[in-house]
XYZ file of C-alpha atoms in Angstrom:
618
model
C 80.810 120.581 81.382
C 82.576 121.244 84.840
C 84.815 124.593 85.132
C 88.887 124.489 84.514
C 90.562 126.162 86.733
C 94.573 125.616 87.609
C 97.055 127.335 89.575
C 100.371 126.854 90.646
C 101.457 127.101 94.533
C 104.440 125.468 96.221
C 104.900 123.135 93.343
C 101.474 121.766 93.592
C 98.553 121.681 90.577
C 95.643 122.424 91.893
C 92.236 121.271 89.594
C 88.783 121.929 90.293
C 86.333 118.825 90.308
C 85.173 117.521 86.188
C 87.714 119.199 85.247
C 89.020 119.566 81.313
C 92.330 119.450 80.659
C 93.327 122.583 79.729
C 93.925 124.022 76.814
C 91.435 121.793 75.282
C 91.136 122.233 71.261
C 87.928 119.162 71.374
C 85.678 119.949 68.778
C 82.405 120.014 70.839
C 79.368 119.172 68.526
C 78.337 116.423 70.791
C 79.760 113.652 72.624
C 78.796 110.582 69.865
C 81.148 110.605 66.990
C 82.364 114.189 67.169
C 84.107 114.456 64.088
C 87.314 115.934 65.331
C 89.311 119.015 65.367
C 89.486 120.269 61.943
C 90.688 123.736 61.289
C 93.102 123.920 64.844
C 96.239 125.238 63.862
C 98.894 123.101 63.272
C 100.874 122.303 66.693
C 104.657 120.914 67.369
C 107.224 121.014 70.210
C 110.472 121.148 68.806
C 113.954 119.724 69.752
C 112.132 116.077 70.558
C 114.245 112.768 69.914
C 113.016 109.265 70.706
C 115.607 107.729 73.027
C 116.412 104.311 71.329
C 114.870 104.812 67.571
C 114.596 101.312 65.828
C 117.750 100.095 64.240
C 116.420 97.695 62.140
C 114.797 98.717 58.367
C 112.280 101.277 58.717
C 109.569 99.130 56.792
C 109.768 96.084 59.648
C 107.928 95.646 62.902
C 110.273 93.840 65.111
C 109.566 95.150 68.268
C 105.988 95.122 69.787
C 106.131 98.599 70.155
C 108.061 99.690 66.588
C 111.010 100.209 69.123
C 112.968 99.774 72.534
C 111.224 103.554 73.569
C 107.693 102.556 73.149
C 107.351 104.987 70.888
C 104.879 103.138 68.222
C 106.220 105.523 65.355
C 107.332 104.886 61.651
C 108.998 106.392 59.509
C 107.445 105.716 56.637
C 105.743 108.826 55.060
C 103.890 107.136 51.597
C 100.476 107.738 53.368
C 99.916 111.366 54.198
C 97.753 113.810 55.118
C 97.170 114.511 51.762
C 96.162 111.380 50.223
C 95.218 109.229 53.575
C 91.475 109.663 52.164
C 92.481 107.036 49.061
C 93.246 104.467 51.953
C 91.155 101.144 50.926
C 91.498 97.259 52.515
C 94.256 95.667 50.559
C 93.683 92.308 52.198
C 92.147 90.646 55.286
C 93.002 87.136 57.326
C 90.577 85.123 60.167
C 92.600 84.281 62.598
C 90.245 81.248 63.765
C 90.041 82.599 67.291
C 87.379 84.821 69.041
C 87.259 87.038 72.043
C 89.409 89.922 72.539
C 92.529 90.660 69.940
C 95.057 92.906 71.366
C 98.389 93.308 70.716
C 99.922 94.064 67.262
C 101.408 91.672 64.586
C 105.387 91.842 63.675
C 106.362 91.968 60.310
C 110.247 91.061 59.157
C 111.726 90.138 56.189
C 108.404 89.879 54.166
C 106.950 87.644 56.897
C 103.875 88.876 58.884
C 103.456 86.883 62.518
C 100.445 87.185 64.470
C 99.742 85.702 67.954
C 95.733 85.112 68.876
C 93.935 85.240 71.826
C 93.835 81.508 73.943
C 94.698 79.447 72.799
C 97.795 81.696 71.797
C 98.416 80.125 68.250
C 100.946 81.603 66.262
C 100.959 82.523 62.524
C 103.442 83.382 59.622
C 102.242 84.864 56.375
C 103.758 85.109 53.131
C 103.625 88.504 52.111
C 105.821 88.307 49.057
C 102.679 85.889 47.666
C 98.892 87.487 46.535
C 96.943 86.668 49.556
C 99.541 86.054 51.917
C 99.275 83.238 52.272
C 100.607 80.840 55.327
C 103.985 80.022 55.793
C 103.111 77.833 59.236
C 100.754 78.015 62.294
C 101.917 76.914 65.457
C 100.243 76.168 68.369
C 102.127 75.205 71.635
C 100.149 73.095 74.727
C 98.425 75.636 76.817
C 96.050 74.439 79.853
C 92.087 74.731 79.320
C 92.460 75.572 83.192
C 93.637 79.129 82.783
C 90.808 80.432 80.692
C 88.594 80.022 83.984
C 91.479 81.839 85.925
C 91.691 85.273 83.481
C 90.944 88.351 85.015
C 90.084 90.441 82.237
C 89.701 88.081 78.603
C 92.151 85.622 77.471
C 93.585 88.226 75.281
C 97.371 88.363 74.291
C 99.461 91.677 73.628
C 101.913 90.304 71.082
C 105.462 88.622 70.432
C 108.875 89.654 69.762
C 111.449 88.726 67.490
C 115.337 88.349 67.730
C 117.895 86.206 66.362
C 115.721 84.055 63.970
C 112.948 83.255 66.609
C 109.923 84.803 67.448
C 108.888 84.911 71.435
C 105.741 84.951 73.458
C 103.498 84.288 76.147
C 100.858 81.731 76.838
C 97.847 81.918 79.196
C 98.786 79.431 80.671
C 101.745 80.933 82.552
C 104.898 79.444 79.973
C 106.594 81.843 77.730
C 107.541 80.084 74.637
C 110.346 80.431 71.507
C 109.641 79.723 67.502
C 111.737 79.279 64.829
C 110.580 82.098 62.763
C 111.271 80.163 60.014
C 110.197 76.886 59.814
C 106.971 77.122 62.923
C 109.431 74.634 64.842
C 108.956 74.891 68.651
C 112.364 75.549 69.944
C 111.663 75.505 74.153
C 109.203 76.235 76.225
C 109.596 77.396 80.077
C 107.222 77.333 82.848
C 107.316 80.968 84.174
C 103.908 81.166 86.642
C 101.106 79.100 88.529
C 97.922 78.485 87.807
C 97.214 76.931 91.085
C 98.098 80.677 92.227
C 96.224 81.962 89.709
C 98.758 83.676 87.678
C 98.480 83.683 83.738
C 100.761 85.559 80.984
C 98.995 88.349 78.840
C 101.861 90.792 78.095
C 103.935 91.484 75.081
C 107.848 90.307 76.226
C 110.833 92.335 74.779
C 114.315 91.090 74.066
C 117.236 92.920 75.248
C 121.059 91.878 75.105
C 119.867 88.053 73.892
C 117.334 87.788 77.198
C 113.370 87.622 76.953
C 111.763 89.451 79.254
C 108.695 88.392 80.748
C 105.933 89.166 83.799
C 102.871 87.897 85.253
C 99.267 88.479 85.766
C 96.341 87.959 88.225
C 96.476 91.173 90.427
C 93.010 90.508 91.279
C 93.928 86.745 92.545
C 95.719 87.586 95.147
C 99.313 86.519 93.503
C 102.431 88.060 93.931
C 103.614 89.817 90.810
C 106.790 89.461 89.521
C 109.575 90.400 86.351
C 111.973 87.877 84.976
C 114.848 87.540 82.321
C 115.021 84.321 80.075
C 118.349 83.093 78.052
C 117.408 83.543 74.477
C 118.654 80.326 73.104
C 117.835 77.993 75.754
C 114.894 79.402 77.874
C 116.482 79.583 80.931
C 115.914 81.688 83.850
C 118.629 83.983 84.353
C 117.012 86.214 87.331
C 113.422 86.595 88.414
C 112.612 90.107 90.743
C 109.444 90.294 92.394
C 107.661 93.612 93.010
C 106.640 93.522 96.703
C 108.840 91.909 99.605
C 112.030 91.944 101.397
C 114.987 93.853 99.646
C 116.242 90.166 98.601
C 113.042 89.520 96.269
C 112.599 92.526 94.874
C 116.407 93.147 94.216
C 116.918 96.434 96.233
C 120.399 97.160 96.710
C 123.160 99.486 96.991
C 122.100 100.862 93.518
C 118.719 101.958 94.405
C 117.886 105.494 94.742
C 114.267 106.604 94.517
C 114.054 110.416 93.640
C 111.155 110.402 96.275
C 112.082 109.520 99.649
C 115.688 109.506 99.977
C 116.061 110.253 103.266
C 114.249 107.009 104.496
C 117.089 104.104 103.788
C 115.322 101.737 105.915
C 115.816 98.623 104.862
C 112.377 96.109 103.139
C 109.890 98.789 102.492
C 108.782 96.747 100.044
C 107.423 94.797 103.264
C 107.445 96.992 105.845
C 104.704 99.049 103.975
C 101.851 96.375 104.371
C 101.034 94.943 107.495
C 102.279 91.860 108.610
C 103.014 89.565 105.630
C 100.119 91.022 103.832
C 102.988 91.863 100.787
C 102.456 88.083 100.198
C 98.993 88.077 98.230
C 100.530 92.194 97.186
C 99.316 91.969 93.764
C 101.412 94.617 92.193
C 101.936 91.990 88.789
C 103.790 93.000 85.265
C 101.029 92.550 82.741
C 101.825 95.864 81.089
C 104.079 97.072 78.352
C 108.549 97.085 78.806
C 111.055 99.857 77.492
C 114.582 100.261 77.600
C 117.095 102.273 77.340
C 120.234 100.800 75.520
C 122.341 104.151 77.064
C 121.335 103.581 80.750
C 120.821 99.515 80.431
C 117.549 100.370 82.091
C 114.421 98.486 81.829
C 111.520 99.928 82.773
C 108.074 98.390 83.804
C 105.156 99.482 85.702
C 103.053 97.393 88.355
C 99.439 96.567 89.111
C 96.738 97.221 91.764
C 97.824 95.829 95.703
C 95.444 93.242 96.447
C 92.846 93.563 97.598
C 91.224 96.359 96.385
C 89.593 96.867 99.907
C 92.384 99.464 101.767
C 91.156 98.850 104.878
C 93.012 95.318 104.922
C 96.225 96.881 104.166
C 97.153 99.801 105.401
C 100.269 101.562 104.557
C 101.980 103.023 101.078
C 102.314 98.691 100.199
C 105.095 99.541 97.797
C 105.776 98.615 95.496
C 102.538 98.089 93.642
C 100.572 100.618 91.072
C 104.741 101.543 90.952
C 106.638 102.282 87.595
C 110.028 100.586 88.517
C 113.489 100.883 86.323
C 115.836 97.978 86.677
C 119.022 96.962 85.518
C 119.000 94.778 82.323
C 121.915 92.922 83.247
C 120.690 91.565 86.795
C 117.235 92.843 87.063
C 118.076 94.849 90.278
C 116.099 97.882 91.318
C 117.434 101.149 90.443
C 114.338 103.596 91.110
C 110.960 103.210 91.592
C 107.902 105.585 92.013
C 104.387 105.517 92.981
C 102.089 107.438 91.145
C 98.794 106.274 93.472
C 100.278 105.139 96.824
C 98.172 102.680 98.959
C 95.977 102.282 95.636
C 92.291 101.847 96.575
C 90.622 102.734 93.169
C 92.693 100.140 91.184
C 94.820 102.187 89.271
C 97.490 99.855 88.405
C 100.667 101.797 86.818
C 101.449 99.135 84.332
C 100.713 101.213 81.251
C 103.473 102.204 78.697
C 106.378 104.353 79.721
C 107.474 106.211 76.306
C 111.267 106.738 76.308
C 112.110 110.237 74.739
C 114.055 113.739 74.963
C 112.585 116.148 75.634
C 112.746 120.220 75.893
C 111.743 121.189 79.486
C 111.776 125.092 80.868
C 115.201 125.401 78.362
C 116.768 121.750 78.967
C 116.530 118.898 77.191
C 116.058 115.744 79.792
C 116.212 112.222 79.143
C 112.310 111.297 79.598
C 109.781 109.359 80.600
C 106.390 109.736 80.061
C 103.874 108.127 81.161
C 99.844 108.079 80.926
C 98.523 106.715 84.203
C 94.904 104.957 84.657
C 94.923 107.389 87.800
C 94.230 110.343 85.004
C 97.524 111.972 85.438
C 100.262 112.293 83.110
C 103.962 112.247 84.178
C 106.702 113.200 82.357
C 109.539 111.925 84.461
C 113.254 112.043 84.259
C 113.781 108.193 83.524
C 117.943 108.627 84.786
C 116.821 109.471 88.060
C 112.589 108.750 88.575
C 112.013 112.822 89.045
C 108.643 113.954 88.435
C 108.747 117.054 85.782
C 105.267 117.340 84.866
C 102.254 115.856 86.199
C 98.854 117.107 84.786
C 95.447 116.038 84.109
C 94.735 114.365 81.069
C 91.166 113.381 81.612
C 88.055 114.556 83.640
C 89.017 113.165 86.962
C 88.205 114.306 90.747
C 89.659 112.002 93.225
C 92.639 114.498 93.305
C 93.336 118.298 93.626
C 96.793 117.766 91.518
C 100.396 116.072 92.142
C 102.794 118.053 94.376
C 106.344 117.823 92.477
C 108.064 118.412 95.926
C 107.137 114.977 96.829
C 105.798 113.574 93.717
C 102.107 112.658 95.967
C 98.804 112.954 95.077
C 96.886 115.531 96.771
C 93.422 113.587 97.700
C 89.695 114.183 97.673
C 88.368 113.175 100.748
C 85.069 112.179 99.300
C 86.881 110.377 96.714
C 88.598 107.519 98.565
C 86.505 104.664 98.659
C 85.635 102.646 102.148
C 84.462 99.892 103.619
C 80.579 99.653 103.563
C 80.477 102.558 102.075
C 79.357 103.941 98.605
C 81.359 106.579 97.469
C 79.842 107.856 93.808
C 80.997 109.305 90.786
C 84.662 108.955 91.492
C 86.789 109.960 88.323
C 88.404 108.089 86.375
C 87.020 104.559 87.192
C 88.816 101.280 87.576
C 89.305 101.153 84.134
C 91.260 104.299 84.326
C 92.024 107.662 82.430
C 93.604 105.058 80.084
C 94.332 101.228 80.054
C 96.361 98.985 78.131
C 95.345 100.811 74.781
C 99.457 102.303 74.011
C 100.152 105.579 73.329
C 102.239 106.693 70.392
C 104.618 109.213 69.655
C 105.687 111.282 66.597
C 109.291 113.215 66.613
C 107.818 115.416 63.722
C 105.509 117.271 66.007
C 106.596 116.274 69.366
C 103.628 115.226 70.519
C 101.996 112.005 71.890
C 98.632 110.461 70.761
C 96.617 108.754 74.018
C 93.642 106.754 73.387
C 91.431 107.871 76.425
C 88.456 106.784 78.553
C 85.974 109.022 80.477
C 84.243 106.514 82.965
C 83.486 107.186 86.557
C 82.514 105.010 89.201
C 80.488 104.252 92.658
C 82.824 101.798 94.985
C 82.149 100.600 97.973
C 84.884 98.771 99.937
C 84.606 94.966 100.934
C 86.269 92.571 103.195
C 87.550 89.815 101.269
C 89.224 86.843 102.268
C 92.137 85.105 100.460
C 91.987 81.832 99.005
C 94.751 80.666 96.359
C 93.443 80.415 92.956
C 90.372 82.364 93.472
C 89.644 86.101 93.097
C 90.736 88.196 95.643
C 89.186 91.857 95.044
C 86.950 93.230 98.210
C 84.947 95.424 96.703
C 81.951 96.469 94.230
C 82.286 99.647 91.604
C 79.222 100.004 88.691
C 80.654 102.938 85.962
C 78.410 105.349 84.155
C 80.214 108.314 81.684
C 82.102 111.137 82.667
C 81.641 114.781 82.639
C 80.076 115.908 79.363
C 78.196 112.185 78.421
C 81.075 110.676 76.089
C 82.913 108.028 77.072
C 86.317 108.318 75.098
C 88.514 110.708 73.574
C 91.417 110.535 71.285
C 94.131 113.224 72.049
C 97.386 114.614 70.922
C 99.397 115.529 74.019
C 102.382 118.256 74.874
C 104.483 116.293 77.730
C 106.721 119.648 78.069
C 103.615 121.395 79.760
C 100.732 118.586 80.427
C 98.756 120.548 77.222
C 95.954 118.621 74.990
C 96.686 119.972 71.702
C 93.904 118.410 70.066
C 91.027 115.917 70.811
C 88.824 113.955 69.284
C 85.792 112.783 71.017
C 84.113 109.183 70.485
C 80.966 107.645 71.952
C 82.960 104.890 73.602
C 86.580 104.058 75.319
C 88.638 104.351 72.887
C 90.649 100.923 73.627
C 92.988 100.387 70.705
C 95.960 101.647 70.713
C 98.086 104.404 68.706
C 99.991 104.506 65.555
C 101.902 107.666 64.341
C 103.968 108.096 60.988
C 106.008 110.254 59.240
C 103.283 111.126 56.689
C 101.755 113.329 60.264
C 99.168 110.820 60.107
C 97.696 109.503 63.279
C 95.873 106.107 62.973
C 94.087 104.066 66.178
C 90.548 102.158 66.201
C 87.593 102.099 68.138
C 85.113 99.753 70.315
C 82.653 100.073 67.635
C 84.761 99.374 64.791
C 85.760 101.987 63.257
C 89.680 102.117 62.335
C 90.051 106.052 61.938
C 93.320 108.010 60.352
C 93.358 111.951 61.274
C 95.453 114.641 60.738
C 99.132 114.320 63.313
C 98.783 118.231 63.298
C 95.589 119.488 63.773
C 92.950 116.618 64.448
C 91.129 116.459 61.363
C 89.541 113.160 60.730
C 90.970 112.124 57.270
C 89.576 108.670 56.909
C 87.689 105.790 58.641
C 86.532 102.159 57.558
C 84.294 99.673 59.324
C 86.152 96.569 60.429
C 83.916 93.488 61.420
C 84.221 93.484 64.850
C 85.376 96.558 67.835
C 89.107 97.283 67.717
C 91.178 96.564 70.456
C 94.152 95.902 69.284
C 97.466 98.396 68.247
C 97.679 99.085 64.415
C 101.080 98.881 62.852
C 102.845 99.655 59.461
C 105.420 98.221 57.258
C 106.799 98.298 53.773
C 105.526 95.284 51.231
C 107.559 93.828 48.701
C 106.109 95.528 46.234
C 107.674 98.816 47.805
C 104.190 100.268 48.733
C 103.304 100.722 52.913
C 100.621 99.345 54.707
C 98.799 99.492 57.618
C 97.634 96.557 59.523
C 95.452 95.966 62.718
C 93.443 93.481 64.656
C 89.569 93.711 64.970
C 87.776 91.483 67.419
C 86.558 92.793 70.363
C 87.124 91.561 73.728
C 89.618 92.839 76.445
C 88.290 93.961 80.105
C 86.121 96.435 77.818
C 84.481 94.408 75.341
C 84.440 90.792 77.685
C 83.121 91.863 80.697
C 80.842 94.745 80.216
C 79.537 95.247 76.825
C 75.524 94.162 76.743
C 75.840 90.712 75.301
C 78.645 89.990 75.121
C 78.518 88.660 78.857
C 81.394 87.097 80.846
C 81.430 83.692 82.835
C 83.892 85.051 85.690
C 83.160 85.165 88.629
C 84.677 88.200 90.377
C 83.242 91.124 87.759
C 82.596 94.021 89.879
C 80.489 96.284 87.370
C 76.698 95.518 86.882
C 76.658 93.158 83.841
C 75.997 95.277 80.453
C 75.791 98.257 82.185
C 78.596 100.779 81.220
C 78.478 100.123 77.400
C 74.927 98.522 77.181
C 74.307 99.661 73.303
C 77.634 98.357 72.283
C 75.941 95.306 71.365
C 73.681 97.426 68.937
C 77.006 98.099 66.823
C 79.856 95.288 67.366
C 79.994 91.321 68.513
C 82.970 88.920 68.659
C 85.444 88.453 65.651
C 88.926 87.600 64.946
C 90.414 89.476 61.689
C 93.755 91.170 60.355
C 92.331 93.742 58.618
C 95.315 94.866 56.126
C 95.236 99.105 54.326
C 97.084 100.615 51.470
C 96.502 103.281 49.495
């Protein structure tokens, strides 16, 4: 394992090449199944608030991340650290539908709802009856077409729930409303194009009686873009794109980056790429949304430019790979910041932004904090888009560290991939220091729990010529894993000082997300298919269970009727992970740019496709 070494100088981190993030408590027995940290001394940051804590009862799910903050938390405490080793299945449901099952169910009101992959059907269960069993299913039209037009699986990151009806997306590009009660479909709105090749994947959230919605298909070329729907009638209220003139992408007298304020000029959002290259910019919303009820900010992170080949777009081509925050109300730009300007590793920024206070050299800030696929973490003031902290949180080597003066990367020279030619082991990889796997956060130790990947890459840089509908990538990048042969690592994170606490290391990405309770217990799942519970404090592995199929989903946990809690998640592998690259388990797209089964060629050995709510209790 490479050498850690960091310094401080004019505001910049500097990291040597592999590195560890420091302070590293890993237990280091081997990189396959590592059974944790157990016996690291028990770790908090104090004075930490989540920004918008659920209002709702703390035994629902409402919210596809427990909350407006993102925070995945709960504050029910029944399952501990003590007795988390008495967890058993409680019940299980098939959900009819292979390929990859992301997302999270809701629970309110003694109703579960879960959404599948394509073709997107909806469920309600019972939970006041043995068995759960089901209340309706619903399943709205959804084109065939836009399974062929998927980047990365057909997979769907959840619903939300307000006022009686429960939202989501459909492949297919239409965001759709259900009477939670009755299964009733109560409109359904065209929001993208499949002729364009933009689908819907992402989990919408409901703010002041709008949905909120974005696209996909980064890699087709399309041009991404955010939107507010009325509530009760599906309506468009306002629509901002993410690239373009100041008109599209709502930049107005409000807008104040933190980074770059003495350049007003006026459509950077254009005047970044060259010529009218913005207009195939990529920079798409499939990612996770949080807001902040105090500042009426929503906040939203963007994808790769397109294409992935630099050389056809020179410039910073703002604002992809961004993390933006807009007003609610009107959707208008407020700040926005780049973590990986001119992106040419595809390190799209649309991961979750966490919404919390935080203590920071003796001041508590209103923060955001964010886990990057470029491998850095940011803790950010989300008023004003400052940087505060930016550290490694992976192995990673295509930077030296973030300089907080102008909130850049530093770069590697032999890092930045070109055309025609191979640059290797750049770290992370595409799939970045982490993906779409959420992060959770627990006020009781003030710390964050990050499902990780260690994957690097060769890429080499082609030209690639745009045609609507098809992909639009330009380039070619095979992954092997990182420094020190694992592949993922589970971690509890300090965002006051960009500080692993704890980690625990696993033989694979882990790509499910987080879940952290009261009880200081930590639960999240693995490609495999193992669902694993360990110690909030200290690492310790306190309990795992074999699920039928690799877990990609986000667990959650609620109260039953019968006043006890459980703990439910999705199993069935899939996802850019399990879909495109995992020996067997081959994919039918066209524009995969990994050798086929070669990153995770023995996952086959221990998982295959399922579809199942696996359900916990003690």
């Amino acid at each position: 394992m490479s050498h850690f070494r960091a310094r401080l100088d004019s505001g910049v981190v500097l990291v040597t090449a592999m590195l560890m993030c420091a302070c590293s408590r890993t237990d280091d027995r081997g990189p396959a199944g590592a059974a944790g940290a157990a016996g690291v001394a028990a770790s908090t940051v104090s004075g930490t608030r989540i920004s918008a804590p659920r209002t709702g009862p703390a035994g629902e799910w409402a919210h596809p991340a427990g909350d407006y903050s993102n925070s995945r938390f709960s504050e029910l405490d029944q399952i501990s650290a003590a007795n988390a080793k008495n967890l058993h299945a409680a019940w299980t449901f098939s959900t009819g539908v292979l390929r990859g099952h992301e997302g999270q169910p809701l629970v309110i009101a003694n109703t579960m709802y879960l959404v599948t992959p394509y073709p997107n059907v909806a469920y309600a269960l019972d939970l006041t009856q043995e068995g759960a069993p089901l209340k309706w299913k619903a399943r709205p039209p959804n084109s065939q077409t836009a399974v062929g037009l998927a980047c990365c699986d057909v997979v769907n990151r959840g619903a939300a729930f307000a006022d009686g009806k429960i939202f989501y997306n459909l492949l297919d590009g239409h965001t759709v409303a259900i009477d939670a009660a009755s299964g009733a479909l109560l409109w359904q709105t065209r929001m993208g194009s499949l002729a364009r090749g933009e689908t819907m994947t992402m989990a919408p959230i409901v703010v002041k009686g709008r949905v909120i919605v974005g696209s996909s298909g980064g890699e087709m070329g399309v041009r991404g873009w955010i939107a507010a729907l009325d509530a009760t009638s599906g309506r468009e209220v306002w629509r901002a794109y993410n690239v373009g003139p100041d008109t599209d992408i709502k930049v107005g007298a409000r807008f104040k980056p933190f980074y770059g304020r003495a350049d007003t000029s006026r459509n950077q959002g254009a005047t970044s790429w060259p010529g009218n290259t913005w207009q195939q910019g990529g920079a798409t919303v499939w990612g996770w949304l949080s807001y902040d009820p105090e500042l009426n900010l929503v906040y939203h992170g963007t994808s790769n430019p397109g294409p992935w080949n630099g050389k056809q777009r020179p410039g910073d081509n703002k604002w992809s790979a961004a993390i933006i925050a807009r007003d609610a109300d009107t959707g208008e730009m407020v700040w926005a910041f780049q973590p990986t300007p001119h992106d040419v590793w595809d390190y799209d920024a649309v991961n979750e932004n966490i919404l919390v206070d935080l203590p920071i050299r003796g001041r508590t800030r209103k923060a955001l904090v964010h886990f990057d696929r470029n491998g850095f973490a940011y803790t950010m003031d989300r008023a004003s888009g400052e940087v505060l902290v930016a550290k490694p949180f992976v192995p990673m080597n295509w930077s030296t560290g973030v300089d907080l003066a102008t909130g850049r990367p530093a770069l590697v020279a032999d890092k930045m991939p070109e055309e025609g030619k191979k640059k290797s082991f750049i770290c992370p990889s595409l799939e970045g220091g982490k993906n779409q796997q959420p992060a959770a956060f627990s006020p009781a130790t003030g710390l964050f729990y990050v499902p990780t990947n260690n994957l690097c890459m060769d890429f080499e840089a082609r030209q690639v010529a745009y045609i609507p509908g098809t992909p639009y990538i330009g380039g070619s990048a095979p992954e092997v894993a990182g420094p020190g042969g694992y592949r993922g690592e589970f971690i509890a994170w300090d965002a006051t000082t960009g500080r692993k606490v704890w980690g625990i290391r696993e033989p694979y990405p882990v790509w499910g997300g987080a879940l952290a309770t009261k009880g200081d217990v930590v639960f999240y799942g693995t490609l495999d298919g193992w669902f694993k519970a360990a110690n909030a404090r200290t690492g310790e592995l306190l309990w795992k269970f074999k699920v039928g199929s690799g877990v990609v989903g986000n667990p959650i946990t609620y109260l039953g009727p019968d006043g006890k809690q459980y703990i439910a998640v999705y199993a069935g592998i899939g996802g850019d992970m399990g879909l495109l690259i995992a020996g067997d388990v081959a994919s039918n797209l066209p524009f995969d740019v990994r050798d086929r089964g070669s990153t995770l060629p023995d996952l086959a050995r221990w998982t295959s496709w399922g579809g199942m709510l696996f359900v916990f209790a003690l």
